[in-house]
Amino acid sequence: MRVMGILNVTPDSFSDGGSYASVDAALAAAERLLAEGAHLVDVGGESTRPGAAPVDEEEELRRVVPVLQALGRRGLPVSVDTRRAAVARRAIEAGATVVNDVSGGADPAMFPLVAASGCTYVLMHTRGTPATMGALARYEDPDAEVWAELEARRDAALALGVRPEQLWLDPGIGFAKETDHNLAVLRGLPRHTAAHRVLVGASRKRFIGALTGQADPAARLEGSLAVALWAAQAGAYAVRVHDVAATVRALAVWRAVAGEA
Ligand code: HH2
């Protein structure tokens, strides 16, 4: 299973985002994640936490492009976490090979860009925007509804020329989902991993804090590892995590027990 290591270049991560000092810090952090065993570093310049304020395009570009260029010059495996086709385009020019889009292709220019560039594209399930998704977390059957909506977006991407082998599908843990919805979706994973390359992003998320009584995201390691191992057992293709070294070690033991190559 692939491990995508998270590199946030938001101001709360690097107080002077965009300066040389922060680019160097980001480069060092990316190299550390890869040395720890990440297959890919996911660079994001916009927080998508529930209720997060949107970042304008110019600011997002200012945060991520210098970092992506620095990573690209080193030839490091990079994905860009963005909802904007314009940002994705600049990222691909800088050497990113994966576009990770938490909006599920809301930007009308996104699917055509993905089709033309041939990049790998992570298509994630959500409803609404980070500002509105909380109110949209209403489901009768979360697993069935999430995957029906995700497959509809997949079909829209294919209709615009994206090829099936470019796609990873992500049920969007924590996006327009409460704890019970996240658990239902995770429980349903084995039903979907044969048909799709599935990415699971549960690392340090709020539902793990709710289940373990940990308000501090950094104290959610054990719960995050539990979900990563569940995802591996369910046949997921990739996990998106903050704690790369611990995840890689946990997966090594899981792999040995499971008898996976
Ligand atoms: N979750 C976040 C961001 N990007 N991408 C994918 N494919 N799947 C996810 O579940 C996912 C994602 C959460 O974002 P945020 O709250 O900004 O925090 P962080 O980037 O530290 O996870």
Coordinates of N, CA and C and ligand atoms in Angstrom, one line a residue, residues 6 8 42 46-49 81 100 102 122 124 170 172-173 175 199 201 205 240 242, ligand 1:
I6 N 1.8 14.0 4.4 CA 1.2 15.3 4.3 C 2.2 16.4 4.6
N8 N 1.8 20.4 4.8 CA 1.0 21.6 4.7 C 1.9 22.9 4.7
D42 N 2.4 15.1 -0.3 CA 1.2 15.9 -0.7 C 1.3 17.3 -0.2
E46 N -4.0 25.2 1.3 CA -5.3 25.7 1.8 C -5.8 24.7 2.8
S47 N -6.2 25.1 4.0 CA -6.8 24.2 5.0 C -8.2 24.0 4.5
T48 N -8.6 22.7 4.6 CA -10.0 22.3 4.2 C -10.8 21.9 5.4
R49 N -10.3 22.2 6.6 CA -11.0 21.8 7.8 C -12.4 22.3 7.8
D81 N -2.3 19.2 -3.3 CA -3.7 19.2 -2.7 C -4.3 20.5 -3.0
N100 N -4.4 16.1 -6.2 CA -5.3 15.6 -5.1 C -6.4 16.7 -4.8
V102 N -9.8 17.8 -3.2 CA -10.8 17.4 -2.2 C -12.2 17.9 -2.6
V122 N -6.6 12.3 -7.7 CA -7.4 11.8 -6.6 C -8.7 12.5 -6.6
M124 N -12.1 12.9 -4.7 CA -12.6 12.7 -3.4 C -14.1 13.1 -3.3
D170 N -11.5 8.5 -3.4 CA -11.3 8.7 -2.0 C -12.7 9.0 -1.4
G172 N -13.5 10.4 1.2 CA -13.5 11.7 1.9 C -13.9 11.7 3.4
I173 N -13.1 10.9 4.1 CA -13.3 10.8 5.6 C -13.3 12.2 6.2
F175 N -15.3 14.7 5.5 CA -15.9 15.8 4.6 C -17.4 15.5 4.4
L199 N -8.0 5.7 -2.0 CA -7.2 6.3 -1.0 C -8.0 6.7 0.2
G201 N -8.0 9.0 3.7 CA -7.3 10.0 4.5 C -8.0 10.2 5.8
K205 N -7.8 12.8 12.2 CA -9.1 13.6 12.0 C -10.0 13.5 13.3
R240 N -3.3 8.6 3.3 CA -2.7 9.9 3.4 C -2.5 10.2 4.8
H242 N -0.1 12.0 8.3 CA 0.9 12.9 8.9 C 2.1 12.2 9.4
Ligands
HH2_1 N1 -8.1 15.4 4.0 C1 -7.6 16.6 4.1 C2 -7.0 17.2 3.1 N2 -6.8 16.6 1.9 N3 -7.1 14.8 0.5 C3 -7.6 13.5 0.3 N4 -7.4 12.9 -0.8 N5 -8.3 12.9 1.3 C4 -8.5 13.4 2.5 O1 -9.2 12.8 3.4 C5 -8.0 14.7 2.8 C6 -7.3 15.4 1.7 C7 -7.8 17.3 5.4 O2 -7.3 18.6 5.3 P1 -7.0 19.6 6.4 O3 -8.1 19.6 7.4 O4 -6.6 20.9 5.8 O5 -5.7 19.0 7.2 P2 -4.5 18.1 6.8 O6 -4.1 18.6 5.4 O7 -3.5 18.4 7.8 O8 -5.0 16.7 6.8

